[in-house]
Short mmCIF file of C-alpha atoms and ligand atoms in Angstrom, two decimals:
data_model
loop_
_atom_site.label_atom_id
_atom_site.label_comp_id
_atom_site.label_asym_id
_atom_site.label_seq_id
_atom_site.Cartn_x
_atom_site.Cartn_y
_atom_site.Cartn_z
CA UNK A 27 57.58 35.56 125.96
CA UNK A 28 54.86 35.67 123.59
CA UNK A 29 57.02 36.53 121.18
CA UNK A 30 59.20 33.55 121.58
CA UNK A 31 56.26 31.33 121.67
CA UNK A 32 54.84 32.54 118.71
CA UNK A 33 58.71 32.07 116.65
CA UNK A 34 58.51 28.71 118.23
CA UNK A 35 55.10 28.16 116.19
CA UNK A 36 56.15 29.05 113.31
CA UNK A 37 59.73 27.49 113.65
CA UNK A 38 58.77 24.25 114.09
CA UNK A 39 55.46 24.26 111.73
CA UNK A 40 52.85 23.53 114.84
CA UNK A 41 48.99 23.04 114.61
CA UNK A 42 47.36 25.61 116.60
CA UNK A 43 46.41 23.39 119.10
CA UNK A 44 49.76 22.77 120.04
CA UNK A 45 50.84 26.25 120.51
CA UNK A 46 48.34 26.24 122.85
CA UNK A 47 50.51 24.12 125.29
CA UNK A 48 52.87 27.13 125.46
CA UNK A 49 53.28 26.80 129.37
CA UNK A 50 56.11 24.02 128.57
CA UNK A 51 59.27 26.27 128.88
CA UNK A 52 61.74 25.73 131.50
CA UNK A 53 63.88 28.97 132.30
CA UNK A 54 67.43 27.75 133.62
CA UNK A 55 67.04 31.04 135.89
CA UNK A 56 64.06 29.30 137.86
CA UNK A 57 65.98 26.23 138.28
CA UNK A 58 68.67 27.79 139.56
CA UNK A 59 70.96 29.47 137.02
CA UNK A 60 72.76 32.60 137.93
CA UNK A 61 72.80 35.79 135.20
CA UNK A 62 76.18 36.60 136.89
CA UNK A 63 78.95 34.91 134.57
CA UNK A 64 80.76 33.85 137.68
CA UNK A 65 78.51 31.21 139.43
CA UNK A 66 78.54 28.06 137.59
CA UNK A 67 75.11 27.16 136.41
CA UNK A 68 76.03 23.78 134.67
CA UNK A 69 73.34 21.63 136.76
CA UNK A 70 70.72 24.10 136.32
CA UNK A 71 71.00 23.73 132.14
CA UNK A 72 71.42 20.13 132.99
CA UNK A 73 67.54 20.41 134.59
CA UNK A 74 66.37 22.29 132.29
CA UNK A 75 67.60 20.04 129.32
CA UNK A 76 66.46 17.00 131.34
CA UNK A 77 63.07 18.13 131.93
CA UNK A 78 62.12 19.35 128.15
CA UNK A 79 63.75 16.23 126.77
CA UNK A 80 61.13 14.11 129.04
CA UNK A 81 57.81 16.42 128.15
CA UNK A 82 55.79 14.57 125.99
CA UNK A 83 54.82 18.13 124.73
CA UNK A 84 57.15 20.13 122.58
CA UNK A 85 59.08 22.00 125.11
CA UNK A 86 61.34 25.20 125.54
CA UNK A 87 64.63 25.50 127.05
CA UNK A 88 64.64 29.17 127.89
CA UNK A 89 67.92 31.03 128.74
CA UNK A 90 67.34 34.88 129.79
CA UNK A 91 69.50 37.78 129.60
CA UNK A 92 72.38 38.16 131.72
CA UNK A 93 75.96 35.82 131.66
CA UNK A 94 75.56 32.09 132.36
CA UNK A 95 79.01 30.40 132.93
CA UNK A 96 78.48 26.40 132.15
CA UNK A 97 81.57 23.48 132.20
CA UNK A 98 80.87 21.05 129.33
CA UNK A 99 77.79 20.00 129.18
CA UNK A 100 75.35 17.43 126.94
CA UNK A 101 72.88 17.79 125.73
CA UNK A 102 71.48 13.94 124.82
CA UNK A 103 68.52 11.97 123.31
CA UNK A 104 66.46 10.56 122.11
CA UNK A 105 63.79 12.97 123.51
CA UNK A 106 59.90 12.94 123.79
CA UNK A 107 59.25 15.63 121.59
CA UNK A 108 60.75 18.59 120.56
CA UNK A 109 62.68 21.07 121.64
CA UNK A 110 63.20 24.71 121.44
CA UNK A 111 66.77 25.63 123.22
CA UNK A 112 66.23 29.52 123.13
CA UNK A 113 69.05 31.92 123.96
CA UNK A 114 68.46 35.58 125.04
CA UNK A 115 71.60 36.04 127.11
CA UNK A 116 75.61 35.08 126.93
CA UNK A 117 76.54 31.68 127.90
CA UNK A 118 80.18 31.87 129.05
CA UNK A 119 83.18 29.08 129.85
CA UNK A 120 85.50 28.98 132.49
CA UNK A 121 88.54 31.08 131.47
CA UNK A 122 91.11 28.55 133.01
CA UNK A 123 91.38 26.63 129.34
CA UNK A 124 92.14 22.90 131.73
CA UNK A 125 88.47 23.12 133.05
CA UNK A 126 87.49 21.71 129.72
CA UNK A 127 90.46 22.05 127.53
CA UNK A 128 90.78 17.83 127.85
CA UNK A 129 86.68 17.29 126.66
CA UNK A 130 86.98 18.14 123.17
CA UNK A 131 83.38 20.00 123.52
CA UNK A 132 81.87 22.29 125.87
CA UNK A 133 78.23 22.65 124.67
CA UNK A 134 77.35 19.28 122.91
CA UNK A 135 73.60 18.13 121.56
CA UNK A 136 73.98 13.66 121.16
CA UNK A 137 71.42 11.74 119.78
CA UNK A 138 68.47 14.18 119.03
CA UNK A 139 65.98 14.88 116.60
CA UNK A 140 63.95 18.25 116.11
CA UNK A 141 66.23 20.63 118.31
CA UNK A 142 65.94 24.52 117.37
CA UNK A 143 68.82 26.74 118.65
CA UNK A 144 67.65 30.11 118.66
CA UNK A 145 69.43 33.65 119.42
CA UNK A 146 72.19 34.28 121.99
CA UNK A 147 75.85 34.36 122.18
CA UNK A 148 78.21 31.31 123.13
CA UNK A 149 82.09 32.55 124.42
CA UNK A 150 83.99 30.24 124.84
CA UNK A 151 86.21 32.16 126.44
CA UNK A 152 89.47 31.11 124.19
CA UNK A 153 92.29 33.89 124.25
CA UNK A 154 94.39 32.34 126.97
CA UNK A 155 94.17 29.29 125.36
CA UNK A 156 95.01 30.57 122.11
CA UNK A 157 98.14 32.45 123.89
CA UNK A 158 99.48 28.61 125.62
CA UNK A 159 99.44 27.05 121.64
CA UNK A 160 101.08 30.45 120.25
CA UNK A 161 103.70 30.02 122.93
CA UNK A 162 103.98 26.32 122.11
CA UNK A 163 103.61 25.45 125.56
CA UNK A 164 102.09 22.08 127.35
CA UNK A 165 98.23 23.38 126.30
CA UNK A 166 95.09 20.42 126.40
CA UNK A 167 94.00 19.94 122.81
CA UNK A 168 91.10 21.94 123.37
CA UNK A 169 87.41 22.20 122.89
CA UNK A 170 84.60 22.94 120.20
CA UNK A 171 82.31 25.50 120.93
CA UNK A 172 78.95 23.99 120.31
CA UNK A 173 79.00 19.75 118.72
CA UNK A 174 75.71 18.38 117.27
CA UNK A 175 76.84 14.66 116.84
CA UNK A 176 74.25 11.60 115.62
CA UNK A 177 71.77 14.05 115.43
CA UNK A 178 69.22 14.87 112.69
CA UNK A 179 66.20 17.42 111.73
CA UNK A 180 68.17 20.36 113.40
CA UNK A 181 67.61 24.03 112.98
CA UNK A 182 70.30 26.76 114.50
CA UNK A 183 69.23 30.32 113.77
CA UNK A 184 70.67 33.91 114.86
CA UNK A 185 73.35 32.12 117.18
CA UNK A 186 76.67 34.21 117.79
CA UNK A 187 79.81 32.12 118.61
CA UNK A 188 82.66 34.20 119.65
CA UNK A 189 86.28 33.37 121.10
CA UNK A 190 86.08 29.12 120.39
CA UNK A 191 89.24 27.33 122.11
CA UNK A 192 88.96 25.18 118.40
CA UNK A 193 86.18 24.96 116.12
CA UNK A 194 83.25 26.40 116.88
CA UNK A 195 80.53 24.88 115.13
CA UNK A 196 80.86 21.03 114.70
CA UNK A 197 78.56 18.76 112.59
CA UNK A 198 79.55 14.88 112.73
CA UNK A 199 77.33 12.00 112.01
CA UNK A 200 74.13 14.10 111.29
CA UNK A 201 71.22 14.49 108.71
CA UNK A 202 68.91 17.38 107.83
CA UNK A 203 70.59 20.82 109.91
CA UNK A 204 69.91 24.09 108.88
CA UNK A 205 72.52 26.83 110.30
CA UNK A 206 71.31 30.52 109.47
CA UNK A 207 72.02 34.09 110.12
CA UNK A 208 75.01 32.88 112.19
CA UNK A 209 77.45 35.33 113.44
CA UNK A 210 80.75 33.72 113.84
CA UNK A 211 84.24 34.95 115.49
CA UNK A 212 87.85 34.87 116.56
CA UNK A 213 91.09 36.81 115.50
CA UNK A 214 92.69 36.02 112.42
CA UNK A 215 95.67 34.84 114.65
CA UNK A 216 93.79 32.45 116.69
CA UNK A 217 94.98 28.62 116.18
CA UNK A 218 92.71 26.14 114.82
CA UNK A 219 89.38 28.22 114.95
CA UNK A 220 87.38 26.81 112.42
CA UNK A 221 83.62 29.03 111.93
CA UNK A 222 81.99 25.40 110.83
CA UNK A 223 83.29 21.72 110.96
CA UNK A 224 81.18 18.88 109.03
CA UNK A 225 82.09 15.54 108.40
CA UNK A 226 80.03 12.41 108.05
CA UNK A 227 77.09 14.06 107.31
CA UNK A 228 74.31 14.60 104.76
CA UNK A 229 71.92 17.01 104.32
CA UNK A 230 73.53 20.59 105.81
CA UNK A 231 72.79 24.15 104.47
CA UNK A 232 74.54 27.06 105.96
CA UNK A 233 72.83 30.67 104.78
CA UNK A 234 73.34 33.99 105.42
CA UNK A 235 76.51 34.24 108.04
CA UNK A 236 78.99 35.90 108.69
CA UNK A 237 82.94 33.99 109.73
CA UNK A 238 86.02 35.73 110.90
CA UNK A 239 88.27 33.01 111.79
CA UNK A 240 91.68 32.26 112.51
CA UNK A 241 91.54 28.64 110.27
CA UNK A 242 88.50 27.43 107.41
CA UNK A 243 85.52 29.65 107.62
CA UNK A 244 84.13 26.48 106.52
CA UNK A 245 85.76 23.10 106.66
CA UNK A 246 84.24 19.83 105.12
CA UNK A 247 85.82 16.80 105.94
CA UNK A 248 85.38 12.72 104.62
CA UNK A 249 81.76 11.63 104.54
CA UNK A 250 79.77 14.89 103.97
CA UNK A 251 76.88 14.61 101.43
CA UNK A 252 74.51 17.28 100.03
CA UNK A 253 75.31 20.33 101.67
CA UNK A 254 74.27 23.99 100.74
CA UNK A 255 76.36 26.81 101.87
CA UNK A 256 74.76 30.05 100.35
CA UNK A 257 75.65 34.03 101.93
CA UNK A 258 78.68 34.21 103.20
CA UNK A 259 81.48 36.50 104.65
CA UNK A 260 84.25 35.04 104.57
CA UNK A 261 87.47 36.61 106.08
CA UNK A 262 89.71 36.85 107.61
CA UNK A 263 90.29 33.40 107.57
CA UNK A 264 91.60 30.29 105.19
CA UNK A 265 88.72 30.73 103.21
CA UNK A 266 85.85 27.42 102.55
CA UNK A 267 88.09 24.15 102.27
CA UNK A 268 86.88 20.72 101.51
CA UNK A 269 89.76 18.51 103.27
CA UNK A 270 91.94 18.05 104.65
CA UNK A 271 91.34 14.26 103.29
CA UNK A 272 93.33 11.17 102.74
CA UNK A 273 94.41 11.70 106.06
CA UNK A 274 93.34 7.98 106.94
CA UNK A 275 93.76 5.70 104.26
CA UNK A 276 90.21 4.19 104.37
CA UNK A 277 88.39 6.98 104.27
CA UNK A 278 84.72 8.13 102.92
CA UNK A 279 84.32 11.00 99.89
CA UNK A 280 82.91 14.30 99.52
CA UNK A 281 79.80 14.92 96.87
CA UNK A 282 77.11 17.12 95.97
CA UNK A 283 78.66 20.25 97.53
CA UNK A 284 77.43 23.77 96.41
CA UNK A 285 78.85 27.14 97.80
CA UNK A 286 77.29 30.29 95.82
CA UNK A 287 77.19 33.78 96.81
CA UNK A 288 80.48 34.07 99.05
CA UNK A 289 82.73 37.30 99.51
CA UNK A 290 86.45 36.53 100.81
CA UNK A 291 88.01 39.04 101.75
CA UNK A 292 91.43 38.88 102.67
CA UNK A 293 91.66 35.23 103.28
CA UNK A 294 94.51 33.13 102.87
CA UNK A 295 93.03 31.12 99.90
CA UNK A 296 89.32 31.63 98.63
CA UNK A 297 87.87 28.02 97.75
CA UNK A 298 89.95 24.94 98.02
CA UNK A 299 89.83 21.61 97.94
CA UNK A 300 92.84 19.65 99.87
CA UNK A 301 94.24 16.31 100.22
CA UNK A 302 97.60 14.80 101.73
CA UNK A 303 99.51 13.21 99.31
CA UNK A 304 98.65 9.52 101.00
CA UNK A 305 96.91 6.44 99.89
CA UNK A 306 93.44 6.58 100.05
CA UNK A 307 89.93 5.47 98.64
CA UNK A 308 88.63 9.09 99.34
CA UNK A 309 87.10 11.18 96.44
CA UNK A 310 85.25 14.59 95.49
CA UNK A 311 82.59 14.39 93.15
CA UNK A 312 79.86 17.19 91.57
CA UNK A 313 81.15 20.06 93.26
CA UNK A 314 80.13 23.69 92.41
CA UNK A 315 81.24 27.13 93.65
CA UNK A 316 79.41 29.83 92.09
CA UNK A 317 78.67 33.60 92.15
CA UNK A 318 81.76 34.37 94.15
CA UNK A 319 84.12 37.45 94.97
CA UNK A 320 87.67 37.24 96.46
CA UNK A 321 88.75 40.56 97.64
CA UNK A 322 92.55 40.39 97.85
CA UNK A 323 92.92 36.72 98.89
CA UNK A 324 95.84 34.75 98.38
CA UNK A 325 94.97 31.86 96.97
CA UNK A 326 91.46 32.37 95.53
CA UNK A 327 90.92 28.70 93.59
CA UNK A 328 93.11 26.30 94.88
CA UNK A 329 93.43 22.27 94.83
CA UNK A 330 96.11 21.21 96.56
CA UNK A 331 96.90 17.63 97.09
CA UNK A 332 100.50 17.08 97.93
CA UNK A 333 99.44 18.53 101.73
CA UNK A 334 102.41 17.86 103.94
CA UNK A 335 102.93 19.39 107.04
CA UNK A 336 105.64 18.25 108.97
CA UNK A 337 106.64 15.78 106.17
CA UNK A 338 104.74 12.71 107.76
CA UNK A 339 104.45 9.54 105.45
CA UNK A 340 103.56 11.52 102.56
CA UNK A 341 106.56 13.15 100.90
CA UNK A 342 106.90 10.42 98.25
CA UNK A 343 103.33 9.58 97.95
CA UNK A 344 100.56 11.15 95.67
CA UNK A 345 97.26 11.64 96.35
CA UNK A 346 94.48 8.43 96.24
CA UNK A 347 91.46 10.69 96.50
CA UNK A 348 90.10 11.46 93.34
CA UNK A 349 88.59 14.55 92.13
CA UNK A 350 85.90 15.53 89.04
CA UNK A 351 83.21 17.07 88.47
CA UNK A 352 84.38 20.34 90.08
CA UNK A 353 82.79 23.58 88.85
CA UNK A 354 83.79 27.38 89.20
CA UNK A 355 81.48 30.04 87.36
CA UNK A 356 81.52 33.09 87.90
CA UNK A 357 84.61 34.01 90.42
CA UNK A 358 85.52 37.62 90.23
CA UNK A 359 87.86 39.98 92.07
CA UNK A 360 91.84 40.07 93.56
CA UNK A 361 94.31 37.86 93.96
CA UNK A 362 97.00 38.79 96.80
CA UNK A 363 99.58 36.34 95.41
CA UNK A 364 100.38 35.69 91.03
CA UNK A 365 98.82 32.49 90.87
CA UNK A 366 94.77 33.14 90.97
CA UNK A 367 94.43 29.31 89.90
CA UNK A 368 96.17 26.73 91.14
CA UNK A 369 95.34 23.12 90.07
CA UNK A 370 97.90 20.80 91.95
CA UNK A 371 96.45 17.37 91.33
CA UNK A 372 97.55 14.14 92.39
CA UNK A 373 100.20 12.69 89.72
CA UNK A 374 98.30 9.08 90.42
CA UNK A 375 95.04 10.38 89.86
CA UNK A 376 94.34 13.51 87.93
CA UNK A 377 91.79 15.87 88.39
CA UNK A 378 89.08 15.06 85.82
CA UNK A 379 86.04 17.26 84.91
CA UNK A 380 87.29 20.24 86.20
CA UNK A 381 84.90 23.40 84.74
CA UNK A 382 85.63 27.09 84.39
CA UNK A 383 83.20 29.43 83.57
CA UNK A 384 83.62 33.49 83.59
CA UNK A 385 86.36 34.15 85.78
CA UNK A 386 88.10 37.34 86.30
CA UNK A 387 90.81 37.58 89.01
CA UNK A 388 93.23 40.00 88.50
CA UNK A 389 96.40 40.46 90.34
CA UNK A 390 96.25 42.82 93.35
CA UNK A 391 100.06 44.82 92.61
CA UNK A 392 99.33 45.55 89.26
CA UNK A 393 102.96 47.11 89.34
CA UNK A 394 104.34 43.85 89.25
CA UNK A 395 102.99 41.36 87.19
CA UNK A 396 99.66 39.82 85.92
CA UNK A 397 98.09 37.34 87.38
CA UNK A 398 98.74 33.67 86.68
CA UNK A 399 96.96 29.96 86.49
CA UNK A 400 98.80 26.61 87.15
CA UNK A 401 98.02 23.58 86.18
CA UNK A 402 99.57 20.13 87.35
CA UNK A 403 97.60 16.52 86.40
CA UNK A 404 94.53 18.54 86.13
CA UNK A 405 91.99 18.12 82.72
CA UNK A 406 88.57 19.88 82.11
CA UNK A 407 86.93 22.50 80.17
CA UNK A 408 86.91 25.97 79.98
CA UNK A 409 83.68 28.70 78.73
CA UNK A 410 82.85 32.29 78.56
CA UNK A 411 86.41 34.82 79.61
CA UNK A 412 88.56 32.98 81.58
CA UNK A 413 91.20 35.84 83.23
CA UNK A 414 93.97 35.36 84.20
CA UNK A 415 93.82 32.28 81.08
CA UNK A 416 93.53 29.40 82.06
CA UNK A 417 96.05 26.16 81.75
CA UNK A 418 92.97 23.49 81.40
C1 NAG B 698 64.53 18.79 108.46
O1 NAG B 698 64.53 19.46 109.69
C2 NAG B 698 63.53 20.45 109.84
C3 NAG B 698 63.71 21.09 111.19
O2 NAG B 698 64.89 21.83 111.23
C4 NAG B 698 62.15 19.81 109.68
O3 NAG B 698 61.16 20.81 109.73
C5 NAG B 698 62.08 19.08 108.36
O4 NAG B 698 60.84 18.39 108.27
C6 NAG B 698 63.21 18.07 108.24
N1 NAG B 698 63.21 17.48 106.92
C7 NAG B 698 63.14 16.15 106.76
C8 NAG B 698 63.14 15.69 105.34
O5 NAG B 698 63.08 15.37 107.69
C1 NAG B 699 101.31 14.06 86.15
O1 NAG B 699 102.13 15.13 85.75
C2 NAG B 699 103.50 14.77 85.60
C3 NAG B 699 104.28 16.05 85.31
O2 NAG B 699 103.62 16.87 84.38
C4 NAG B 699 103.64 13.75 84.47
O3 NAG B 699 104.96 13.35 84.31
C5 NAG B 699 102.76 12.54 84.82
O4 NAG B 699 102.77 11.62 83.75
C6 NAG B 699 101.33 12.95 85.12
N1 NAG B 699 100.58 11.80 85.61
C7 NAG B 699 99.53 11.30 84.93
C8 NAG B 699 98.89 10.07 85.56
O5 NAG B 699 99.10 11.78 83.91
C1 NAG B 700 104.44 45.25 93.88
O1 NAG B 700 105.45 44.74 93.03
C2 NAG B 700 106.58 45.54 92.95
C3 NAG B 700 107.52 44.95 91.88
O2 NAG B 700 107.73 43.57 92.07
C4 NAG B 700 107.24 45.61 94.34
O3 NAG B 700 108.39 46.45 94.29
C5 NAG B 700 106.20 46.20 95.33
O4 NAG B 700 106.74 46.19 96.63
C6 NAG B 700 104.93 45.39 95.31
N1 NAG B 700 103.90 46.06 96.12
C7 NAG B 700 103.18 45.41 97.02
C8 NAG B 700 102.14 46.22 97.75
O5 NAG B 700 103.31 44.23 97.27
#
């Protein structure tokens, strides 16, 4: 416990004299929580949540060793002060998938401001789930793992997230959250299983995790402002997208993104950008991936914009959202597929500004062929080696 208390000091930056007042933690185990995984302890992390949101002290929400099965819960604001939601054991959802299948979220924080997560594992539980949509059955939509929406100043650290029914990590209307050292994931055939989810947002870094997902390892939808995503390992998965956008025709852009320091390996495509081919007022803007290695993934720098599954209202459109200002320096490694670059740009609105610097991507059956780039209503500029060479 000291231990804890002295993290949550220097987590949260506090005087001395407010580490003192150390005897604010409320262990869901004292209010009635069972370490069992099979007694549902839902009300008990209710209490717990209820009574540190209302301390006028910085409090601790303290969640021991052992299994704790919870329903959906929330987790809301605003709250007095606050709060240190610390995880030593496994918090586990029901397996039957219709307990909160229908919710959209199991573990949700609304509304709050200066929440650290800290440690533990959250299992959602998913693989029957997972086995309904597989078998195209009548399956609920499904949950997210853990949702942090209209919240700001938050701080997630050393989390694990296994086994999500959808995304597990969702960021939507926030400001100001720091994700680190997260350990994320589900099989590579799991539907829809996102590692991270941000849209609307400003203000996100994501350091130091690891994803192994069966969608995005990252996915960064309309609205998201000045994020950071540095240390990653990505794969398997679909690699970090920004998109899918345009989906709604009125729809907010993308800008200021920066991914560096990122190993794919084996992912269906390394970094993308995406957009249906639909009218929109969408854009991306001053976007840089840098420092990056693609081990044998099959589509290692992609834009796409003529996304259309299922051929809905989009198979004679192009693409409104427009994209500059998009850098890649320094991309190295294998391509599973011939075409290492692939600019497919919207034939309404090119892609402008697009930079390449030092890129070496070779193609992984050297017996065959060597590797490619492609190039459609896409302009930039191109510095240093550019391999395979490049169609800018
Ligand atoms: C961002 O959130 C952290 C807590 O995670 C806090 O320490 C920091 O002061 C916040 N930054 C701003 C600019 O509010
Ligand atoms: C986009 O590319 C197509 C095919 O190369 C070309 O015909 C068309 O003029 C281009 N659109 C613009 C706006 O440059
Ligand atoms: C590599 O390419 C050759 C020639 O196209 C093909 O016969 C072979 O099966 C390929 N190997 C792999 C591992 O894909």
């Amino acid at each position: 416990m000291v231990k804890i208390m002295l993290l949550y000091c220097v987590l949260f930056l506090f005087s001395a004299a407010s580490c003192q007042a150390s005897s604010v933690v409320y262990n869901v185990v004292k209010l009635g929580a069972k370490p069992d995984g099979k007694t549902d302890s839902t009300k008990a992390f209710h209490k717990a949540w209820a009574l540190a949101c209302s301390s006028r002290w910085p409090a601790m929400v303290y969640v021991p060793r052992g299994m704790f099965l919870i329903k959906p819960a929330v987790f809301g604001g605003p709250c007095k002060n606050k709060i240190l939601f610390s995880i030593d054991g496994t918090i586990v959802a029901p397996s039957n998938y219709w307990v909160f299948g229908n919710s959209g979220f199991w573990i949700l924080f609304y509304k709050v401001t200066g929440v650290a997560v800290y440690g533990g594992t959250v299992d959602a539980n998913g693989a029957s789930f997972w086995a309904c949509r597989n078998a195209g059955k009548n399956c609920p939509p499904g949950a997210r793992t853990m949702s942090f929406v209209a919240s700001s100043n938050i701080m997630v650290s050393r989390l694990r997230s296994i086994n999500s029914q959808m995304f597990h990590i969702s960021i939507d209307q926030c400001h100001n959250i720091t994700l680190e050292d997260m350990k994320i994931s589900a099989p590579s055939w799991s539907p829809n299983t996102d590692g991270i989810h941000i849209q609307s947002s400003t203000g996100i870094s994501i350091t130091n995790s690891v994803i192994k997902s069966g969608d995005d390892c990252i996915s960064i939808g309309p609205g998201s402002k000045n994020l950071l995503i540095h240390g990653i390992a990505c794969g398997p998965g679909h690699g970090i997208s920004i998109g899918s956008l345009a989906l709604h025709k009125k729809e907010d852009g993308v800008e200021n993104v920066r991914v560096s320091s990122v190993v794919f390996k084996g992912t269906q495509n390394g970094v993308r950008i995406k957009s249906w081919g639909r009218p929109s007022t969408g854009y991306v803007r001053n976007i840089v991936f840098q420092n990056i290695i693609m081990e044998y993934a099959s589509n290692p720098i992609i834009i796409d914009q003529n996304y259309c599954p299922s051929a809905k209202d989009c198979l004679k459109h192009s693409s409104g959202v427009k994209i500059s200002g998009v850098t890649y320096k320094n991309i190295r490694g294998t391509s599973a597929t011939q075409v290492a670059m692939n600019f497919a740009c919207s034939s309404s609105n090119p892609c402008k500004g697009l930079k390449l610097e030092d890129i070496k991507l070779t193609y992984y059956n050297r017996s065959s062929a060597s590797a490619m780039s492609s190039c459609k209503n896409a302009s930039g500029s191109n510095k240093g080696v550019i391999i395979p060479p490049s169609c800018l």
